[in-house]
Amino acid sequence: QVQLVESGGGLVQAGGSLELFCAVSGRTFISRYAMGWFRRSPGKEREFVSSITRSGSSTTYADSVKGRFTISRDNAKNTVYLQMSSLKPEDTAVYYCAADVAGGATTSHGIAYWGQGTQVTVSS
């Protein structure tokens, strides 16, 4: 009943920028959920990237992306964003949008809904 649809992934050179989008739809209000982004690199487990509270008043970032990535949301547009700048080859991963009905979307264990994943590839 709740769908998360991602867009904006692609191929970018190191040092470049890319913005990911996640549209939330279904019989729900996006404001019900803390929203987050996770990623999985080849041969690695899924890891937390960033999250944002239900009102958008607070954000959290993994140490590896602090100062480079910015998460935001527009509840009126049912959309969450991840602006990625100063991209590095190690940022290459499948990025997943996630919705947390109870917690703050800072851990995958509490995620209620996942997007399909979108590939981000950063070349040297």
Coordinates of C-alpha atoms in Angstrom, one line a residue:
Q1 CA 0.0 0.0 0.0
V2 CA 3.0 2.3 0.4
Q3 CA 5.5 2.6 -2.4
L4 CA 8.8 4.3 -2.6
V5 CA 10.1 5.2 -6.1
E6 CA 13.6 6.5 -6.5
S7 CA 15.2 8.4 -9.3
G8 CA 18.3 10.4 -10.1
G9 CA 21.0 7.8 -9.9
G10 CA 23.6 7.5 -12.6
L11 CA 27.3 7.7 -13.5
V12 CA 29.3 10.7 -12.4
Q13 CA 33.0 11.6 -12.2
A14 CA 34.8 11.9 -8.9
G15 CA 34.3 15.4 -7.4
G16 CA 31.0 15.8 -9.1
S17 CA 27.5 16.1 -7.8
L18 CA 24.3 14.1 -8.1
E19 CA 20.8 14.4 -6.5
L20 CA 18.6 11.4 -5.7
F21 CA 14.8 11.6 -5.3
C22 CA 12.4 9.4 -3.5
A23 CA 8.7 9.8 -4.1
V24 CA 6.3 8.2 -1.5
S25 CA 2.8 7.2 -2.5
G26 CA 0.0 5.2 -1.1
R27 CA -2.8 5.4 1.5
T28 CA -0.6 7.3 3.9
F29 CA 1.0 10.6 4.8
I30 CA 4.7 10.9 4.2
S31 CA 4.9 12.9 7.4
R32 CA 4.2 9.6 9.3
Y33 CA 7.7 8.4 8.5
A34 CA 11.2 9.3 9.3
M35 CA 13.0 8.9 6.0
G36 CA 16.4 7.6 5.3
W37 CA 18.9 6.6 2.7
F38 CA 21.0 3.5 2.9
R39 CA 23.5 2.0 0.4
R40 CA 25.1 -1.3 -0.4
S41 CA 28.5 -1.4 -2.1
P42 CA 29.8 -4.5 -4.0
G43 CA 30.8 -7.1 -1.5
K44 CA 29.6 -5.0 1.4
E45 CA 26.6 -5.1 3.7
R46 CA 24.0 -2.4 3.5
E47 CA 25.0 0.7 5.5
F48 CA 23.3 3.8 6.8
V49 CA 23.9 7.0 4.9
S50 CA 21.5 9.7 6.1
S51 CA 18.1 10.2 7.7
I52 CA 15.6 13.0 8.4
T53 CA 12.9 13.4 11.0
R54 CA 9.2 13.5 10.2
S55 CA 9.0 17.3 10.2
G56 CA 12.4 17.8 8.6
S57 CA 13.7 19.6 11.6
S58 CA 16.7 17.3 12.2
T59 CA 19.1 15.3 10.1
T60 CA 21.6 12.6 10.7
Y61 CA 24.6 11.6 8.6
A62 CA 27.1 8.8 8.5
D63 CA 30.6 9.9 9.2
S64 CA 31.7 8.9 5.7
V65 CA 29.3 11.5 4.1
K66 CA 29.2 14.4 6.5
G67 CA 29.9 17.7 4.8
R68 CA 29.3 16.2 1.4
F69 CA 25.7 14.9 1.4
T70 CA 22.5 16.8 2.3
I71 CA 19.2 15.1 3.0
S72 CA 15.9 17.1 2.8
R73 CA 12.2 16.5 2.4
D74 CA 9.1 18.2 1.1
N75 CA 6.1 16.7 2.7
A76 CA 3.7 18.6 0.5
K77 CA 5.3 17.0 -2.5
N78 CA 5.7 13.6 -0.8
T79 CA 9.4 13.6 -1.7
V80 CA 12.7 13.1 0.1
Y81 CA 16.0 14.2 -1.5
L82 CA 19.7 13.3 -1.2
Q83 CA 22.0 15.9 -2.6
M84 CA 25.4 14.4 -3.0
S85 CA 28.5 16.5 -3.7
S86 CA 32.3 16.0 -3.9
L87 CA 31.5 12.4 -4.8
K88 CA 34.2 9.8 -4.3
P89 CA 34.7 6.4 -6.0
E90 CA 33.9 4.8 -2.6
D91 CA 30.5 6.3 -2.8
T92 CA 29.7 3.9 -5.6
A93 CA 26.8 1.7 -4.4
V94 CA 23.1 0.9 -4.8
Y95 CA 21.2 3.5 -2.9
Y96 CA 17.9 2.7 -1.2
C97 CA 15.2 5.0 0.1
A98 CA 13.6 3.9 3.3
A99 CA 10.6 4.8 5.5
D100 CA 10.5 4.2 9.3
V101 CA 7.1 4.2 10.9
A102 CA 8.4 4.1 14.5
G103 CA 12.1 5.1 14.7
G104 CA 14.3 7.6 13.1
A105 CA 15.5 5.6 10.0
T106 CA 19.0 5.5 11.4
T107 CA 19.1 1.7 11.4
S108 CA 17.8 -0.8 8.8
H109 CA 16.2 -2.9 11.5
G110 CA 13.2 -0.6 12.0
I111 CA 12.5 0.2 8.3
A112 CA 8.9 -0.5 7.3
Y113 CA 9.3 0.2 3.5
W114 CA 12.2 0.1 1.1
G115 CA 12.6 1.5 -2.4
Q116 CA 13.8 -0.6 -5.2
G117 CA 17.4 0.8 -5.1
T118 CA 19.1 3.0 -7.6
Q119 CA 22.7 2.6 -8.9
V120 CA 25.2 5.4 -8.3
T121 CA 28.6 4.9 -9.9
V122 CA 31.5 7.4 -9.3
S123 CA 34.4 7.0 -11.7
S124 CA 38.0 8.0 -11.0

